[in-house]
Coordinates of C-alpha atoms (C1' of nucleotides) in Angstrom, one line a residue:
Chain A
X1 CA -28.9 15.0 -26.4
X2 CA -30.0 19.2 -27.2
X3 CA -31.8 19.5 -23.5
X4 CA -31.3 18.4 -20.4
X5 CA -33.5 18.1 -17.9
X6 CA -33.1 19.9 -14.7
X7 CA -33.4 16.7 -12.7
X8 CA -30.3 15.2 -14.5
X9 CA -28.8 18.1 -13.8
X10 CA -29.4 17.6 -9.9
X11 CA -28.7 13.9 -9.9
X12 CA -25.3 14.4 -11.8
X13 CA -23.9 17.7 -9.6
X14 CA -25.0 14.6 -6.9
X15 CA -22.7 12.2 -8.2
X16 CA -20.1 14.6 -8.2
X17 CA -20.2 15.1 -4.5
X18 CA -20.3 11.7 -4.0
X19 CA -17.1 11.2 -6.3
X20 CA -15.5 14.2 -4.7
X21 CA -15.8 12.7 -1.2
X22 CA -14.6 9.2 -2.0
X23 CA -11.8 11.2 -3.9
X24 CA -11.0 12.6 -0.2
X25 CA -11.4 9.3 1.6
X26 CA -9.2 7.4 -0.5
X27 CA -6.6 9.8 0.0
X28 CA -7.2 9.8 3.7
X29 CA -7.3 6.4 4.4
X30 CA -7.0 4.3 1.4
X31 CA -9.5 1.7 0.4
X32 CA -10.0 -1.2 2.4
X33 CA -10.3 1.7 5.6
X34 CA -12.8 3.7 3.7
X35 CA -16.4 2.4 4.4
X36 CA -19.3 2.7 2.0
X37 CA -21.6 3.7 4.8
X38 CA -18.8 6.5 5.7
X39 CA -18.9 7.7 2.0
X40 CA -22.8 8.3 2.5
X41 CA -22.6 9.8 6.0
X42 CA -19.9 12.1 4.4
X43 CA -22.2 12.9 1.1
X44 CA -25.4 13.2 3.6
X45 CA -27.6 10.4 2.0
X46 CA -28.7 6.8 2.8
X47 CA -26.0 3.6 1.9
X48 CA -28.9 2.3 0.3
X49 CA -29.1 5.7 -2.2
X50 CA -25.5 5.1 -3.1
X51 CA -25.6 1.8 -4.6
X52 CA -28.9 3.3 -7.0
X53 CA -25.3 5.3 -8.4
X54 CA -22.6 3.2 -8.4
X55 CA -23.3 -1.1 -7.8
X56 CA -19.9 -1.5 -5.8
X57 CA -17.4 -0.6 -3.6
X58 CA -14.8 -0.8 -6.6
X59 CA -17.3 1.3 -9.3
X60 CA -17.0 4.0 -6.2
X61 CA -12.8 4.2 -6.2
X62 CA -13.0 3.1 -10.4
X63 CA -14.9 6.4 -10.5
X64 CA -12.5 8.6 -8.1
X65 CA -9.6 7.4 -10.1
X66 CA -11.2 8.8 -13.3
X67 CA -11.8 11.9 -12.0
X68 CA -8.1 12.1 -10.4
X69 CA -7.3 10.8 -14.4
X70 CA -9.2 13.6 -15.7
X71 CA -7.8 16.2 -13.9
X72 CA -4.5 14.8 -15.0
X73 CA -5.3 15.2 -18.3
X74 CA -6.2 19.0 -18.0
X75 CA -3.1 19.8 -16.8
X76 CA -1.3 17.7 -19.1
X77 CA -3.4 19.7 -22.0
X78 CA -1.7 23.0 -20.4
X79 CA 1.6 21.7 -19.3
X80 CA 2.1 20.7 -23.3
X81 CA 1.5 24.3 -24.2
X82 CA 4.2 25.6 -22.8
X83 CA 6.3 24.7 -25.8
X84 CA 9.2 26.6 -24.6
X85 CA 9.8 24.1 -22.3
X86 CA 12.2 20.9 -22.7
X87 CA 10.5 17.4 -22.7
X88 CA 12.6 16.6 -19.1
X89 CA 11.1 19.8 -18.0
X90 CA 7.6 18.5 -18.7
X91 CA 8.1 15.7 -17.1
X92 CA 9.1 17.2 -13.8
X93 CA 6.3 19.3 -13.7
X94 CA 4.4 16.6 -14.1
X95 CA 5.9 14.5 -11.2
X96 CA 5.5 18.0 -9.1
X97 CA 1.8 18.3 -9.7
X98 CA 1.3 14.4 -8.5
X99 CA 3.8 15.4 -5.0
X100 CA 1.6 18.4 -4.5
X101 CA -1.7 16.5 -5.3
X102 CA -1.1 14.0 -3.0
X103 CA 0.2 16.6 -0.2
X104 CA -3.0 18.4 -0.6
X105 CA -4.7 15.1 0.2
X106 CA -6.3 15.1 -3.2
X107 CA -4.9 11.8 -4.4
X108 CA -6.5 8.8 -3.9
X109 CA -5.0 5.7 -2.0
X110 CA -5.4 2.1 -3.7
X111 CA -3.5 -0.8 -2.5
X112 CA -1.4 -2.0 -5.1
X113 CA -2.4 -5.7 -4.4
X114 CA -5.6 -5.6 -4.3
X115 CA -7.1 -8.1 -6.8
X116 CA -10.9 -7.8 -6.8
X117 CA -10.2 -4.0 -7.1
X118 CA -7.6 -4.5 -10.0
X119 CA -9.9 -6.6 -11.7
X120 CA -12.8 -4.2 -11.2
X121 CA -10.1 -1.5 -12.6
X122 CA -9.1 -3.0 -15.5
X123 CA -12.6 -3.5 -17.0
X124 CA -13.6 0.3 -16.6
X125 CA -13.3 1.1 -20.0
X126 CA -13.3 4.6 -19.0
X127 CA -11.0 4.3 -16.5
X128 CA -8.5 2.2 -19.1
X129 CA -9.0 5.0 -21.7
X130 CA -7.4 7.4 -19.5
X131 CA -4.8 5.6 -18.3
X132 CA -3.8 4.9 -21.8
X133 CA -4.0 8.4 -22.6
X134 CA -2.2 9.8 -19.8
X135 CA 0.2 7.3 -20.7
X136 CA 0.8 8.1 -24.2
X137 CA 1.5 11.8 -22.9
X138 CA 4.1 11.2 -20.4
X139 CA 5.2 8.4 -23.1
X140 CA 6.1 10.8 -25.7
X141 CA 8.1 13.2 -23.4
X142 CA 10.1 10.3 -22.3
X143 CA 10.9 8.6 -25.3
X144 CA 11.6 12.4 -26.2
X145 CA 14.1 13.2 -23.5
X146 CA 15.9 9.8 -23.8
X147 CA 16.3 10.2 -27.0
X148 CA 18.4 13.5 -26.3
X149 CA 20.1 11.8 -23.5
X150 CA 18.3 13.8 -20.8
X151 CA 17.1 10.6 -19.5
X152 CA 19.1 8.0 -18.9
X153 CA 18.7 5.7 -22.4
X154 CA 19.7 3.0 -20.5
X155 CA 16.4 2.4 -18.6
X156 CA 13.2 1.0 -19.9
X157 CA 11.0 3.5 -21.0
X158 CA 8.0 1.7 -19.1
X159 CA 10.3 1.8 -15.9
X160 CA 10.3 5.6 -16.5
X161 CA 6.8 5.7 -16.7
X162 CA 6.0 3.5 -14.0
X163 CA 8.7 5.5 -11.6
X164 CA 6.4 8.7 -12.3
X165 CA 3.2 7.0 -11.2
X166 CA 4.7 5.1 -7.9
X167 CA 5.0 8.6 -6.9
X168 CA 1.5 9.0 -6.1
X169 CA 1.8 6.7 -3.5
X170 CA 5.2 7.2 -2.2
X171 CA 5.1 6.7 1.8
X172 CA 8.2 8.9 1.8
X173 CA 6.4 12.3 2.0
X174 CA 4.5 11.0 4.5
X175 CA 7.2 9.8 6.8
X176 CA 8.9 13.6 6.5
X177 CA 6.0 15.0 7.0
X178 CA 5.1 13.0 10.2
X179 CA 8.7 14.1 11.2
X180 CA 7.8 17.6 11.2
X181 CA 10.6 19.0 10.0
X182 CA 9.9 20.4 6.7
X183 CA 6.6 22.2 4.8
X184 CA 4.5 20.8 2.2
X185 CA 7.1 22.7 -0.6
X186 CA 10.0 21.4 0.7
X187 CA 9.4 18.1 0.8
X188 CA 8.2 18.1 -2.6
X189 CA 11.4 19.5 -3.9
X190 CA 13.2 16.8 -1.8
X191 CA 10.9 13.8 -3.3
X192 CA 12.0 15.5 -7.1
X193 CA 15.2 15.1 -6.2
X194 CA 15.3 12.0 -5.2
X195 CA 13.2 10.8 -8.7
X196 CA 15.2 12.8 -11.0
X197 CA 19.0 13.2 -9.2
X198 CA 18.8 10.1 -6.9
X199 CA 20.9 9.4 -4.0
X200 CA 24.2 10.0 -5.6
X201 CA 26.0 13.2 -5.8
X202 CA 26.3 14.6 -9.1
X203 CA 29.2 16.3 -10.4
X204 CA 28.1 19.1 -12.1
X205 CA 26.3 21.2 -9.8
X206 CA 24.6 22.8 -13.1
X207 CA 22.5 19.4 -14.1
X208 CA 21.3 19.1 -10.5
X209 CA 17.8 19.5 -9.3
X210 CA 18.0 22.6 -6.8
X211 CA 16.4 21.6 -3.3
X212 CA 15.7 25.1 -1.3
X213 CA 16.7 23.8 2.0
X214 CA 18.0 27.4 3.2
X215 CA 14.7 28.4 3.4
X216 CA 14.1 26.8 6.2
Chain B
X1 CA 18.2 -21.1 31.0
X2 CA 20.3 -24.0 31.1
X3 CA 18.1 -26.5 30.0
X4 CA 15.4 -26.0 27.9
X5 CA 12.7 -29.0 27.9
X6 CA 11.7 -30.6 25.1
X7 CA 8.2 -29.9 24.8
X8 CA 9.9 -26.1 24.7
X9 CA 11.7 -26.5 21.8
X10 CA 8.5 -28.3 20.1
X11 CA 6.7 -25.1 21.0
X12 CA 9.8 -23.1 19.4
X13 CA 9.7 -24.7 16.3
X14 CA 6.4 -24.6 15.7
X15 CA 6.0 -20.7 16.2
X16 CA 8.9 -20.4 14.0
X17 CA 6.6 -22.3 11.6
X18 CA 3.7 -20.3 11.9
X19 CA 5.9 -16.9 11.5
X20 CA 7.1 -17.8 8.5
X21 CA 3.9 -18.7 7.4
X22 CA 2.6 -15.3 8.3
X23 CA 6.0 -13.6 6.6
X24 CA 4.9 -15.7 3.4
X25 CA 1.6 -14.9 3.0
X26 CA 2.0 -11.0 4.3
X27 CA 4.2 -10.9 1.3
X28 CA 1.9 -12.4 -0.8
X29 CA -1.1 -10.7 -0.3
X30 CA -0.5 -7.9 2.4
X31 CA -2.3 -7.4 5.7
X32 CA -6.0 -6.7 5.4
X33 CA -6.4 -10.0 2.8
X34 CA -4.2 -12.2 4.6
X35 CA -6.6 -14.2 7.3
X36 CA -6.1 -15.3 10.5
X37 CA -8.0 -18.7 9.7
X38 CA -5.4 -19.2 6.5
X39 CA -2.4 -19.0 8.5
X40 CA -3.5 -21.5 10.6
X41 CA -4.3 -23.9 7.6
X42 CA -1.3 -23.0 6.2
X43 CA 0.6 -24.2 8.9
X44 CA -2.2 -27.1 9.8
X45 CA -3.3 -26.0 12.9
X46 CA -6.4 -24.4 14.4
X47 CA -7.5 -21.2 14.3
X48 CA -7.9 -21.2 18.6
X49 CA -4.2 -22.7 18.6
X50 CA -3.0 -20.0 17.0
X51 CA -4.2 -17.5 19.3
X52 CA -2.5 -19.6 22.2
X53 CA 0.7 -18.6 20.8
X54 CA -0.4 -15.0 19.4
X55 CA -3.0 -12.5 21.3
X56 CA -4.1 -10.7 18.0
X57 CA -3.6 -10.5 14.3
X58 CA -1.4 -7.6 14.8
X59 CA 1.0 -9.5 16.5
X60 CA 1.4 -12.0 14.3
X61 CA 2.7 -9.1 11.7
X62 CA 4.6 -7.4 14.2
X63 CA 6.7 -11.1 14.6
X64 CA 6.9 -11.4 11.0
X65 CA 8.5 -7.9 11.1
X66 CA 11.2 -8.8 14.1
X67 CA 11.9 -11.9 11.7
X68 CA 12.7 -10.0 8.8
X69 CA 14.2 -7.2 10.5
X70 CA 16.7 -9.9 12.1
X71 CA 17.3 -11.0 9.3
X72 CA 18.6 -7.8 7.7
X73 CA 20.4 -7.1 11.0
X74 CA 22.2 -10.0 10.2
X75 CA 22.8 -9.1 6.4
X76 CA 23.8 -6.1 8.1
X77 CA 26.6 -8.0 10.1
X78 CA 28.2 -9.9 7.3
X79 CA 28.4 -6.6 5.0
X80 CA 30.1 -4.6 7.5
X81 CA 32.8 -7.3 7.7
X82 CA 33.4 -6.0 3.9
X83 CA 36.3 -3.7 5.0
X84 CA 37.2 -2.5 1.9
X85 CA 33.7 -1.9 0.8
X86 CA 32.9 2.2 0.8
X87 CA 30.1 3.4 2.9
X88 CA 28.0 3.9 -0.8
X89 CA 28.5 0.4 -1.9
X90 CA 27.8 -0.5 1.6
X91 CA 24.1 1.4 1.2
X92 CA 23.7 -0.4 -2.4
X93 CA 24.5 -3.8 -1.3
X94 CA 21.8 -2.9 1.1
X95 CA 19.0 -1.9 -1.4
X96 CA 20.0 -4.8 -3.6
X97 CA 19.4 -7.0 -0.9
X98 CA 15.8 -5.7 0.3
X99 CA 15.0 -6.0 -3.7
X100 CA 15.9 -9.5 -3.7
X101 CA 14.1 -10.4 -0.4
X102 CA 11.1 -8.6 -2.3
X103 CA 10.8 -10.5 -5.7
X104 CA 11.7 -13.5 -3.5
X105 CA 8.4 -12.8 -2.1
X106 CA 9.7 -13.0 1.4
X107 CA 8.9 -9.2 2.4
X108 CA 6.1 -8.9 4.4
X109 CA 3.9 -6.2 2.5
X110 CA 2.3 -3.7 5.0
X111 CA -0.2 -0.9 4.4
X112 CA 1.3 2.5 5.4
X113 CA -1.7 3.8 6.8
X114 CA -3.5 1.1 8.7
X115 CA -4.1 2.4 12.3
X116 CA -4.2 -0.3 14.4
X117 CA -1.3 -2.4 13.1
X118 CA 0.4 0.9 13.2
X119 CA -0.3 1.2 17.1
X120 CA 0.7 -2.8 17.5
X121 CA 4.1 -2.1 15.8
X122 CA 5.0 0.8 17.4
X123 CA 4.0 -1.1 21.4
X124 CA 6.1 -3.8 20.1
X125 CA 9.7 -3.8 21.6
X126 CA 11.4 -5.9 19.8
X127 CA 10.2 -4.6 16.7
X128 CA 11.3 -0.7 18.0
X129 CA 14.1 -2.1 18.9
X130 CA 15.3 -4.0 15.7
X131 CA 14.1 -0.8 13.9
X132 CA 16.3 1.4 15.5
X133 CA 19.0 -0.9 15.4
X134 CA 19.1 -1.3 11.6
X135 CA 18.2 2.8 11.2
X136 CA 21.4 3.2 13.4
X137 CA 23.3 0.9 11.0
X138 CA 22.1 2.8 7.6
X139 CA 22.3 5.9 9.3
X140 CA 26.4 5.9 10.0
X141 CA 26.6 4.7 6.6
X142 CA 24.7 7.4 5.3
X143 CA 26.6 10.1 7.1
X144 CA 29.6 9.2 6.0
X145 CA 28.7 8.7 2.5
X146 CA 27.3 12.4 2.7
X147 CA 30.6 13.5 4.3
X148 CA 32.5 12.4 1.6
X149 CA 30.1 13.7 -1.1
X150 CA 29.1 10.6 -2.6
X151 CA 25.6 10.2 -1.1
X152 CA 24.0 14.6 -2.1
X153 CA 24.8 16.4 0.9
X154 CA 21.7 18.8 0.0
X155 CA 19.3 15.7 0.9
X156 CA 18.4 15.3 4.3
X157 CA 19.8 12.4 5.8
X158 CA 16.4 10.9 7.1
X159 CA 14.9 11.4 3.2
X160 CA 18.0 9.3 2.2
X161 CA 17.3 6.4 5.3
X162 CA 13.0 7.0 4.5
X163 CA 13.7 6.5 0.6
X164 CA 15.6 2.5 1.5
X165 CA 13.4 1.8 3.5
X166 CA 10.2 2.3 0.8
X167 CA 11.8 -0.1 -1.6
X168 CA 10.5 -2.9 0.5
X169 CA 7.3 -1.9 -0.6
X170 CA 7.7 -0.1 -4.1
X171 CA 5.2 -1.1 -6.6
X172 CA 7.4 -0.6 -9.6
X173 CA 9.0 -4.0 -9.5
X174 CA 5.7 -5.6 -9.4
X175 CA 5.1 -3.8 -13.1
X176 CA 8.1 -4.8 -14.6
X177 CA 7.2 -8.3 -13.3
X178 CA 4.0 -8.0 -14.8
X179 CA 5.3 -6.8 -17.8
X180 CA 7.3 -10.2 -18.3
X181 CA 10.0 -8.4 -20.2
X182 CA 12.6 -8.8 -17.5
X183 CA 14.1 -11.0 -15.3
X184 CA 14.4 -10.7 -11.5
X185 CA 17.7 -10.0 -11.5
X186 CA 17.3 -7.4 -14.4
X187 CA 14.4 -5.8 -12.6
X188 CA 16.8 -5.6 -9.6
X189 CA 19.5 -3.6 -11.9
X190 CA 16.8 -1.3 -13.1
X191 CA 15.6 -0.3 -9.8
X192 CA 19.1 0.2 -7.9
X193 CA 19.4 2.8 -10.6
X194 CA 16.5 4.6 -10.3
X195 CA 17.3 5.2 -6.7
X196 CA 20.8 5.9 -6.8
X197 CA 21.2 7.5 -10.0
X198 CA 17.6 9.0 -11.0
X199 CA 16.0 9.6 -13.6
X200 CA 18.1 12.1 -15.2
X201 CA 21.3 11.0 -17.2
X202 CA 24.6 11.3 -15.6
X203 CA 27.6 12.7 -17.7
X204 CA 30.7 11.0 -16.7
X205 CA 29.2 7.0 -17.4
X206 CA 31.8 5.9 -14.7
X207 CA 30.0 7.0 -11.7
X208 CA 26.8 5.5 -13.5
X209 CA 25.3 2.2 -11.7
X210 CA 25.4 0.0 -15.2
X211 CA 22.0 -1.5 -16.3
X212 CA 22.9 -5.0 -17.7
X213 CA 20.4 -4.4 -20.5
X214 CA 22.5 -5.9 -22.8
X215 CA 22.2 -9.8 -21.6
X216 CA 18.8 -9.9 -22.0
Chain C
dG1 C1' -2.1 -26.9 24.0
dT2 C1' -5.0 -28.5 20.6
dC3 C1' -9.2 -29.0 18.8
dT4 C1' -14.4 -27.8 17.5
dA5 C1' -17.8 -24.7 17.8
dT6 C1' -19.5 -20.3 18.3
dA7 C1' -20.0 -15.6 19.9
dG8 C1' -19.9 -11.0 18.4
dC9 C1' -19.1 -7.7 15.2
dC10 C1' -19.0 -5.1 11.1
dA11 C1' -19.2 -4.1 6.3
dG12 C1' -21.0 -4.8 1.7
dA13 C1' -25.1 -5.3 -0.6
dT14 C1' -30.4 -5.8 -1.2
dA15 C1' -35.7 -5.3 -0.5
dG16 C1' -39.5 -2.7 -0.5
dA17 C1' -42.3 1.2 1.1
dC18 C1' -42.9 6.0 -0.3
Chain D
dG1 C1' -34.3 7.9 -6.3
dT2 C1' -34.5 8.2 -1.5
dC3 C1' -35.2 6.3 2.6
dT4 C1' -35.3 2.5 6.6
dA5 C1' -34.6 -2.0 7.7
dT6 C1' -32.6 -6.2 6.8
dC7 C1' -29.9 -9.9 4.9
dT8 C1' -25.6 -12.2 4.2
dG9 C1' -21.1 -13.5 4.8
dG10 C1' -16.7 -13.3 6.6
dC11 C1' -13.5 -12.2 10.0
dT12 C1' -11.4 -11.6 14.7
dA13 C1' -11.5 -13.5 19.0
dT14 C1' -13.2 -16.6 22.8
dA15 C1' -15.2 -20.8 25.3
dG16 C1' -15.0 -25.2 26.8
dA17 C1' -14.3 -30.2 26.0
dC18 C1' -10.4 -33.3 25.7

DNA sequence: GTCTATAGCCAGATAGAC
DNA sequence: GTCTATCTGGCTATAGAC
């Protein structure tokens, strides 16, 4: 536990690349189009090496999600101290840094159907634990803001929660993007509109989500 | 074109067959785990037959596709026969419908970044042409509903046409599912409000699409 | 047109030398 | 632990008899 050895050192700084890549992958192509001898090329060592780090396919993206997790949790830790800030507020910063994530092509791709994956997934202990912890973050701020009547009481908090997550693999941004008429920052506001205002109008022009189109 | 032989009609029926084999199963488990060789025991033929009728895997999604896509034309038909209907409930009955075909399992489920099936769609003809035919359908309604300020006028009107279209494939119902806390048609309710109203509350409760929490 | 059988390919996973 | 080489299995697609 007091030292470690410099070898460690290498062979964990190596996983990290190899995380960081499949971290790229996923969000390029998603995971049934991502290939484990593609992740090696990409990292610069033999398929063979790979598996002597992670025994599957699945450990691979179980791994990328946990560093995508992680970094959620970091800026959750610094989101929550801005304690000026209202809990609907938190929670659209929150949706804003998954839009830009997954703009930046940091966010990785998994099928939502997938079951050897889910299965894989959901006995990661350490991916569970942060998905449970992320969860009890956001959990709070909604149950916080419905409870002012920020949120709409009516809907089921989990339906809240879930909304938030679907955003990370929205195929809307995409589609705008492909159409080529608005930047990254644009379409981001666009999506937050949509998840907080929805379709519909709203009355008071106060409550509404500002979308900067005029910048354009 | 005046008489069409029997053994034609055979041949008719039995691709009908197989495409709504395909639809099903697309629905069931999407388009990489779905399997050439299981669609044709599914409909208890040969995998060589199958390949009489259709040249590639691709293009027995792209038919699934024209099939669904006729049948929303035809949704489409009957709704606009609603005369007294605005051009917002119009765009709601729409959604509601996608969302039923969905937890009906009868929405074919395909990824949003696979290359070649991309390619396949986008050769296809009939499956352009059905596209454009419903986007041209939505999109009137759309513009008029942004005319008259009940759809936000500040959202581009392809974000608005983009954002129906991704409820075919939005993996929020699934959760809810999953969470056996709802019923279908609840989980329906839910979701018509997240995408028309949004997260956020609204402040007059009349313009509010109602949650029918209370029947559960 | 339908079948059986198989070609051809590719990706995930493993073995064994160093 | 890294490499090369190989195994294994499954999937799309095709060939050829009937």
């Amino acid at each position: 536990m007091a030292g470690v050895s410099f070898r460690q050192q290498v062979l964990v700084a190596r996983e990290g690349a190899i995380v960081a890549s499949v971290n790229r992958l996923l969000a390029e192509k998603g995971f049934e189009a991502m290939t484990v001898e593609e992740v090696a090329a990409d990292v610069g060592i033999a398929k063979g090496s790979l598996y002597k780090h992670f025994v599957s396919k699945e450990a691979l993206a179980a791994a990328a999600m946990v560093r995508v997790l992680d970094r959620a949790l970091a800026f959750l830790e610094t989101e929550s101290q801005h304690s000026a800030a209202t809990p609907v507020e938190h929670l659209k910063s929150c949706v804003r840094w998954m839009l830009q994530m997954q703009s930046a092509g940091e966010m990785p791709w998994l099928p939502a159907q997938n079951s050897t994956l889910r299965a894989a997934l959901l006995q990661d202990r350490a991916y569970i634990d942060r998905v449970m912890a992320v969860s009890d973050r956001l959990g709070a701020w909604i149950v916080a803001a419905q409870s002012t009547g920020a949120i709409n009481p009516a809907l089921p908090a989990e339906a809240v929660l879930y909304t938030m997550y679907a955003r990370a693999c929205d195929p809307v941004p995409g589609f705008l993007r492909a159409g080529g008429k608005f930047n990254d920052e644009q379409i981001v506001d666009i999506l937050l509109a949509l998840c907080f205002d929805g379709l519909l109008a709203r009355s008071p022009a106060a409550d509404q989500t500002s979308i900067s189109l005029l910048a354009s």
